[in-house]
Amino acid sequence: MNKLLFTAFNGKRNSSKILLDNIITENKLYLKNSFETSVKQFIKEITNIDYDFIISFGQAPLEKDNLKIEIMASGEDIYKTEFDYLGLQKIFEKSKFKVLISNNAGNYLCNNIYYEGLKYINKNRLKAKMIFIHIPNIENISDINELTMLLNEGSDICVK
């Protein structure tokens, strides 16, 4: 069976944290809202446990029920995910959510954790495949339980 890690940033009104609260798994990592600390937390977690897949969430000002699957992270270099993002897109499209594929993870905490994560995975030749998904602010999600259900039920499908 595949070992899957979900991550999100902390924050009382942060939709990605609320989503992570609702996902049924023991493999969750709540990231501090800090460039340095979040990377240290992340690297410690994936060094100690040999994950197959990592799905990271962040909050972005998206339109109602839009999800944005990030396929690239940029810094000194550009890293592209090896995660089957098209399979993941199909899972989300079975719901009311509209899925956008993006090669711009932004220039703040989300891009930083994605960039540093992909860089570390690549440099250390880990088997883990990582993806980053931006979800809208909580008031722009019609039903966070539906999104949670997709992840709880679809996690086996999206990580084949």
Backbone as JSON, one array per atom type, in Angstrom:
{
  "sequence": "MNKLLFTAFNGKRNSSKILLDNIITENKLYLKNSFETSVKQFIKEITNIDYDFIISFGQAPLEKDNLKIEIMASGEDIYKTEFDYLGLQKIFEKSKFKVLISNNAGNYLCNNIYYEGLKYINKNRLKAKMIFIHIPNIENISDINELTMLLNEGSDICVK",
  "N": [[0.84, -1.2, 0.0], [0.44, 2.25, -0.73], [2.21, 4.95, 0.75], [1.04, 7.93, 1.92], [1.33, 11.4, 2.37], [-0.24, 14.27, 3.68], [-0.09, 17.79, 3.6], [-0.45, 21.1, 5.0], [-0.73, 24.63, 5.57], [-0.73, 26.3, 8.75], [-3.31, 28.19, 10.52], [-6.13, 29.83, 11.73], [-8.35, 30.6, 10.09], [-7.52, 29.59, 7.72], [-8.15, 27.95, 4.82], [-6.85, 25.69, 3.8], [-5.75, 24.51, 6.07], [-8.09, 23.91, 7.47], [-9.2, 22.07, 5.72], [-7.23, 20.03, 5.92], [-7.6, 19.34, 8.6], [-9.95, 17.88, 8.37], [-9.38, 15.67, 6.79], [-9.1, 12.19, 6.79], [-6.58, 10.63, 8.07], [-3.49, 9.45, 9.39], [-1.22, 10.56, 8.56], [-0.39, 13.51, 8.47], [0.81, 16.82, 8.13], [1.15, 19.79, 9.68], [2.13, 22.83, 8.67], [4.25, 25.44, 9.78], [3.75, 28.95, 9.42], [6.13, 30.04, 8.13], [9.01, 30.66, 6.28], [11.54, 29.39, 6.7], [11.12, 27.63, 8.95], [8.96, 25.98, 8.11], [10.09, 24.56, 5.97], [12.12, 23.15, 7.3], [10.52, 21.52, 8.98], [9.15, 20.03, 7.04], [11.23, 18.69, 5.62], [12.35, 17.18, 7.7], [10.18, 15.46, 8.23], [9.85, 14.02, 5.77], [12.28, 12.82, 5.6], [12.37, 11.1, 7.73], [10.27, 9.32, 7.26], [9.4, 7.15, 4.69], [7.78, 8.23, 2.23], [5.46, 7.66, -0.46], [3.88, 9.4, -1.87], [3.08, 12.88, -1.78], [0.79, 15.26, -0.93], [0.27, 18.55, -0.94], [-1.31, 21.41, 0.44], [-2.43, 24.76, -0.05], [-3.69, 28.04, 0.55], [-5.39, 30.24, -1.63], [-6.45, 33.27, -3.3], [-8.89, 32.36, -4.95], [-11.53, 31.92, -7.39], [-14.94, 30.99, -6.65], [-15.18, 27.64, -5.72], [-13.01, 26.81, -7.27], [-10.08, 24.99, -7.95], [-6.55, 24.87, -7.92], [-4.11, 23.17, -9.42], [-0.79, 22.93, -8.97], [1.97, 22.57, -11.05], [4.6, 23.19, -11.22], [7.43, 24.53, -9.48], [9.31, 27.37, -8.61], [12.55, 28.84, -8.23], [15.9, 29.3, -7.7], [16.23, 27.41, -9.62], [13.97, 25.56, -11.73], [11.51, 23.33, -10.82], [9.65, 20.52, -11.8], [6.72, 18.71, -11.09], [6.46, 15.13, -10.66], [4.25, 13.86, -10.1], [1.14, 12.28, -10.84], [-0.71, 14.42, -12.04], [-2.79, 14.77, -13.81], [-4.43, 12.58, -13.4], [-5.23, 13.17, -10.83], [-6.63, 15.51, -11.34], [-8.84, 14.48, -12.72], [-10.17, 13.16, -10.64], [-11.02, 15.33, -9.02], [-12.66, 16.64, -10.83], [-14.95, 15.16, -10.84], [-16.67, 16.28, -9.2], [-18.19, 19.34, -8.01], [-16.13, 21.06, -8.32], [-13.99, 23.19, -10.14], [-11.11, 22.67, -12.01], [-7.93, 24.0, -12.36], [-4.91, 23.9, -14.13], [-1.68, 24.83, -13.33], [1.43, 26.59, -13.82], [2.57, 28.27, -12.02], [3.26, 28.7, -8.92], [3.19, 30.85, -7.31], [4.83, 33.35, -5.23], [5.39, 33.12, -2.59], [4.93, 31.56, 0.6], [3.76, 29.13, -0.27], [4.89, 28.48, -2.84], [7.51, 28.37, -1.94], [7.64, 26.15, -0.11], [6.93, 24.12, -1.83], [8.89, 24.3, -3.84], [11.28, 23.88, -2.31], [10.67, 21.36, -1.33], [10.38, 19.73, -3.69], [12.96, 20.1, -4.67], [14.54, 18.93, -2.63], [13.6, 16.28, -2.71], [14.35, 15.58, -5.31], [17.18, 16.02, -5.26], [17.97, 14.17, -3.31], [17.14, 11.86, -4.38], [14.66, 10.65, -3.74], [11.82, 8.46, -3.64], [9.37, 9.63, -3.46], [6.57, 11.37, -4.77], [5.51, 14.58, -5.31], [2.87, 16.97, -5.02], [1.33, 20.19, -5.32], [-1.51, 21.89, -4.26], [-3.59, 24.59, -4.68], [-6.26, 25.9, -2.88], [-9.43, 27.61, -2.64], [-10.21, 30.54, -0.55], [-11.97, 29.96, 2.52], [-14.6, 30.94, 2.44], [-15.14, 30.78, -0.23], [-15.55, 28.18, -0.9], [-17.97, 25.95, -1.61], [-18.7, 23.55, -0.33], [-16.81, 22.19, 1.91], [-16.73, 19.68, 2.95], [-17.36, 18.0, 0.82], [-15.08, 18.26, -0.73], [-13.22, 17.19, 1.06], [-14.23, 14.57, 1.22], [-13.73, 13.65, -1.38], [-10.95, 13.53, -1.31], [-10.52, 11.73, 0.8], [-11.78, 9.42, -0.21], [-10.71, 9.22, -2.75], [-7.97, 9.05, -2.57], [-6.56, 6.65, -2.95], [-6.97, 6.2, -5.65], [-5.79, 8.41, -6.89], [-3.13, 8.03, -6.5], [-1.97, 5.94, -7.89]],
  "CA": [[0.0, 0.0, 0.0], [1.2, 3.49, -0.85], [2.26, 5.84, 1.92], [0.65, 9.26, 1.46], [1.39, 12.49, 3.34], [-0.93, 15.51, 3.37], [0.42, 18.94, 4.35], [-1.12, 22.39, 4.84], [-0.24, 25.67, 6.47], [-1.56, 26.65, 9.9], [-4.09, 29.42, 10.5], [-7.52, 29.55, 12.13], [-9.27, 30.75, 8.96], [-6.85, 29.09, 6.53], [-8.95, 26.86, 4.28], [-6.04, 24.48, 3.64], [-5.65, 23.91, 7.4], [-9.41, 23.36, 7.76], [-9.29, 20.85, 4.91], [-6.36, 19.02, 6.52], [-8.27, 18.89, 9.82], [-11.03, 16.97, 8.03], [-8.91, 14.48, 6.08], [-8.92, 11.05, 7.7], [-5.29, 9.97, 7.92], [-2.5, 9.75, 10.45], [-0.08, 11.19, 7.91], [-0.66, 14.93, 8.25], [1.83, 17.73, 8.63], [0.73, 21.2, 9.74], [3.33, 23.64, 8.49], [4.29, 26.8, 10.35], [3.74, 30.02, 8.42], [7.48, 30.57, 8.15], [9.79, 30.09, 5.19], [12.58, 28.52, 7.21], [10.59, 26.58, 9.83], [8.13, 25.03, 7.35], [11.0, 23.7, 5.21], [12.75, 22.23, 8.27], [9.49, 20.55, 9.36], [8.87, 19.18, 5.89], [12.39, 17.82, 5.36], [12.42, 16.22, 8.8], [9.11, 14.47, 8.04], [10.07, 13.11, 4.63], [13.52, 12.08, 5.83], [12.08, 10.05, 8.71], [9.28, 8.37, 6.75], [9.58, 6.95, 3.26], [6.49, 8.43, 1.58], [5.36, 7.48, -1.91], [3.2, 10.56, -2.42], [2.86, 14.02, -0.89], [-0.17, 16.24, -1.45], [0.34, 19.75, -0.12], [-2.36, 22.39, 0.17], [-2.27, 26.14, 0.35], [-4.86, 28.88, 0.29], [-5.17, 31.32, -2.61], [-7.7, 33.98, -3.61], [-9.47, 31.79, -6.17], [-12.97, 32.03, -7.53], [-15.72, 29.97, -5.94], [-15.05, 26.23, -6.07], [-11.88, 26.55, -8.17], [-8.86, 24.41, -7.39], [-5.43, 25.1, -8.82], [-3.05, 22.18, -9.27], [0.49, 23.52, -9.36], [2.84, 21.52, -11.58], [5.98, 23.66, -11.16], [7.86, 25.46, -8.43], [10.49, 28.06, -9.11], [13.49, 29.51, -7.34], [17.11, 29.38, -8.52], [15.92, 26.5, -10.72], [12.54, 25.24, -11.83], [11.23, 21.9, -10.63], [8.32, 20.1, -12.24], [6.28, 17.53, -10.37], [6.31, 13.86, -11.35], [2.96, 13.36, -9.62], [0.14, 12.16, -11.91], [-1.66, 15.49, -11.76], [-3.98, 14.62, -14.66], [-5.28, 11.64, -12.68], [-5.8, 13.93, -9.72], [-7.6, 16.42, -11.94], [-10.04, 13.69, -13.02], [-10.87, 12.93, -9.37], [-11.69, 16.57, -8.61], [-13.69, 17.01, -11.81], [-16.16, 14.38, -10.57], [-17.43, 17.07, -8.23], [-18.54, 20.68, -8.47], [-14.92, 21.88, -8.37], [-13.33, 23.44, -11.42], [-9.68, 22.47, -11.8], [-7.0, 24.72, -13.22], [-3.52, 23.44, -14.07], [-0.88, 26.05, -13.28], [2.88, 26.49, -13.62], [3.01, 29.41, -11.22], [2.83, 28.47, -7.54], [3.28, 32.12, -6.58], [6.17, 33.73, -4.78], [5.38, 33.22, -1.13], [5.14, 30.31, 1.34], [3.34, 27.95, -1.04], [5.96, 28.17, -3.79], [8.73, 28.05, -1.19], [7.61, 24.77, 0.4], [6.88, 23.25, -3.01], [10.22, 24.35, -4.43], [12.25, 23.22, -1.43], [10.29, 19.95, -1.27], [10.77, 19.08, -4.94], [14.42, 20.15, -4.74], [15.06, 17.93, -1.7], [13.24, 14.96, -3.25], [15.2, 15.38, -6.49], [18.58, 15.95, -4.86], [18.19, 12.97, -2.52], [16.61, 10.75, -5.17], [13.59, 9.97, -3.01], [10.77, 7.96, -4.53], [8.15, 10.42, -3.25], [6.08, 12.29, -5.8], [4.85, 15.67, -4.59], [2.01, 17.9, -5.75], [0.81, 21.28, -4.5], [-2.84, 22.31, -4.71], [-4.18, 25.79, -4.07], [-7.71, 25.88, -2.74], [-9.91, 28.98, -2.36], [-10.53, 30.93, 0.82], [-13.06, 29.14, 3.03], [-15.9, 31.46, 1.99], [-15.29, 30.46, -1.65], [-15.74, 26.73, -1.05], [-19.38, 25.66, -1.31], [-18.83, 22.44, 0.61], [-15.47, 21.63, 2.19], [-16.9, 18.25, 3.2], [-17.29, 17.31, -0.47], [-13.66, 18.22, -1.08], [-12.62, 16.22, 1.98], [-14.67, 13.24, 0.82], [-12.97, 13.29, -2.58], [-9.59, 13.18, -0.91], [-10.58, 10.5, 1.6], [-12.15, 8.29, -1.06], [-9.95, 9.17, -3.97], [-6.52, 9.03, -2.39], [-5.99, 5.45, -3.57], [-7.06, 6.35, -7.1], [-4.88, 9.44, -7.39], [-1.73, 7.7, -6.25], [-1.58, 4.67, -8.53]],
  "C": [[0.88, 1.25, 0.0], [1.11, 4.32, 0.42], [2.1, 7.27, 1.44], [0.69, 10.26, 2.61], [0.59, 13.68, 2.81], [-0.31, 16.62, 4.21], [-0.45, 20.16, 4.05], [-0.51, 23.37, 5.83], [-1.24, 25.95, 7.58], [-2.31, 27.96, 9.68], [-5.55, 29.12, 10.78], [-8.5, 29.62, 10.97], [-8.65, 30.28, 7.64], [-7.6, 27.86, 6.02], [-8.13, 25.57, 4.11], [-5.86, 23.76, 4.98], [-6.97, 23.25, 7.78], [-9.62, 22.06, 6.98], [-8.46, 19.73, 5.53], [-6.96, 18.47, 7.82], [-9.28, 17.78, 9.52], [-10.59, 15.7, 7.31], [-8.61, 13.38, 7.09], [-7.63, 10.33, 7.34], [-4.43, 10.33, 9.11], [-1.35, 10.56, 9.88], [-0.4, 12.61, 7.49], [0.51, 15.73, 8.8], [1.3, 19.15, 8.52], [1.99, 22.06, 9.72], [3.18, 25.0, 9.14], [4.32, 27.8, 9.2], [5.07, 30.77, 8.46], [8.27, 29.89, 7.04], [10.76, 29.04, 5.71], [12.02, 27.34, 8.01], [9.79, 25.54, 9.06], [9.01, 24.06, 6.55], [11.68, 22.7, 6.13], [11.76, 21.14, 8.69], [9.29, 19.52, 8.24], [10.02, 18.19, 5.66], [12.55, 16.78, 6.46], [11.4, 15.1, 8.61], [9.43, 13.5, 6.91], [11.4, 12.37, 4.71], [13.26, 10.9, 6.76], [11.13, 8.98, 8.21], [9.39, 8.34, 5.23], [8.23, 7.02, 2.54], [6.58, 8.14, 0.08], [4.83, 8.75, -2.56], [3.0, 11.62, -1.35], [1.9, 14.97, -1.59], [-0.18, 17.4, -0.47], [-0.72, 20.75, -0.55], [-1.96, 23.77, 0.66], [-3.52, 26.9, -0.04], [-4.48, 29.98, -0.7], [-6.5, 32.01, -2.87], [-8.26, 33.53, -4.96], [-10.96, 32.03, -6.2], [-13.65, 30.85, -6.87], [-15.54, 28.59, -6.56], [-14.01, 25.94, -7.14], [-10.73, 25.96, -7.37], [-7.75, 24.63, -8.41], [-4.33, 24.11, -8.5], [-1.77, 22.79, -9.83], [1.41, 22.41, -9.85], [4.32, 21.93, -11.56], [6.2, 24.55, -9.95], [9.14, 26.1, -8.91], [11.25, 28.77, -8.01], [14.73, 29.75, -8.18], [16.97, 28.51, -9.76], [14.42, 26.37, -10.8], [12.41, 23.73, -11.68], [9.81, 21.62, -11.05], [7.98, 18.81, -11.5], [6.28, 16.29, -11.27], [5.02, 13.18, -10.93], [1.99, 13.29, -10.81], [-0.98, 13.18, -11.66], [-2.9, 15.39, -12.64], [-4.96, 13.62, -14.04], [-5.97, 12.32, -11.51], [-6.88, 14.89, -10.22], [-8.92, 15.69, -12.22], [-10.86, 13.42, -11.76], [-11.67, 14.16, -8.98], [-12.82, 16.96, -9.56], [-14.97, 16.19, -11.68], [-17.08, 15.12, -9.62], [-17.78, 18.42, -8.86], [-17.31, 21.57, -8.67], [-14.37, 21.98, -9.79], [-11.83, 23.38, -11.16], [-8.87, 23.23, -12.84], [-5.61, 24.09, -13.04], [-2.65, 24.68, -14.22], [0.61, 25.75, -13.17], [3.41, 27.69, -12.87], [2.45, 29.27, -9.8], [2.92, 29.73, -6.69], [4.7, 32.43, -6.17], [6.24, 33.87, -3.26], [5.58, 31.84, -0.52], [4.82, 29.07, 0.52], [4.42, 27.54, -2.03], [7.21, 27.73, -3.05], [8.73, 26.6, -0.71], [7.61, 23.78, -0.76], [8.26, 23.16, -3.66], [11.23, 23.57, -3.6], [11.95, 21.72, -1.31], [10.72, 19.2, -2.51], [12.29, 19.03, -5.09], [15.04, 19.07, -3.86], [14.79, 16.51, -2.22], [14.15, 14.62, -4.42], [16.65, 15.14, -6.1], [18.9, 14.65, -4.13], [17.62, 11.71, -3.17], [15.57, 9.92, -4.4], [12.54, 9.51, -4.0], [9.5, 8.8, -4.47], [7.84, 11.31, -4.45], [5.22, 13.32, -5.07], [4.01, 16.52, -5.53], [1.54, 18.99, -4.78], [-0.51, 21.75, -5.11], [-3.27, 23.55, -3.94], [-5.69, 25.61, -4.03], [-8.17, 27.29, -2.37], [-10.03, 29.27, -0.87], [-11.79, 30.17, 1.24], [-14.43, 29.63, 2.57], [-16.15, 31.21, 0.5], [-15.31, 28.96, -1.93], [-17.17, 26.42, -0.65], [-19.52, 24.61, -0.23], [-17.47, 21.8, 0.83], [-15.56, 20.14, 2.49], [-16.84, 17.45, 1.91], [-15.84, 17.19, -0.92], [-12.92, 17.2, -0.22], [-12.97, 14.8, 1.55], [-13.92, 12.77, -0.42], [-11.57, 12.83, -2.23], [-9.56, 11.9, -0.09], [-10.86, 9.28, 0.73], [-11.22, 8.12, -2.25], [-8.46, 9.05, -3.8], [-5.88, 7.79, -2.99], [-5.96, 5.57, -5.08], [-5.98, 7.31, -7.59], [-3.42, 9.08, -7.2], [-1.32, 6.35, -6.83], [-0.33, 4.85, -9.34]]
}
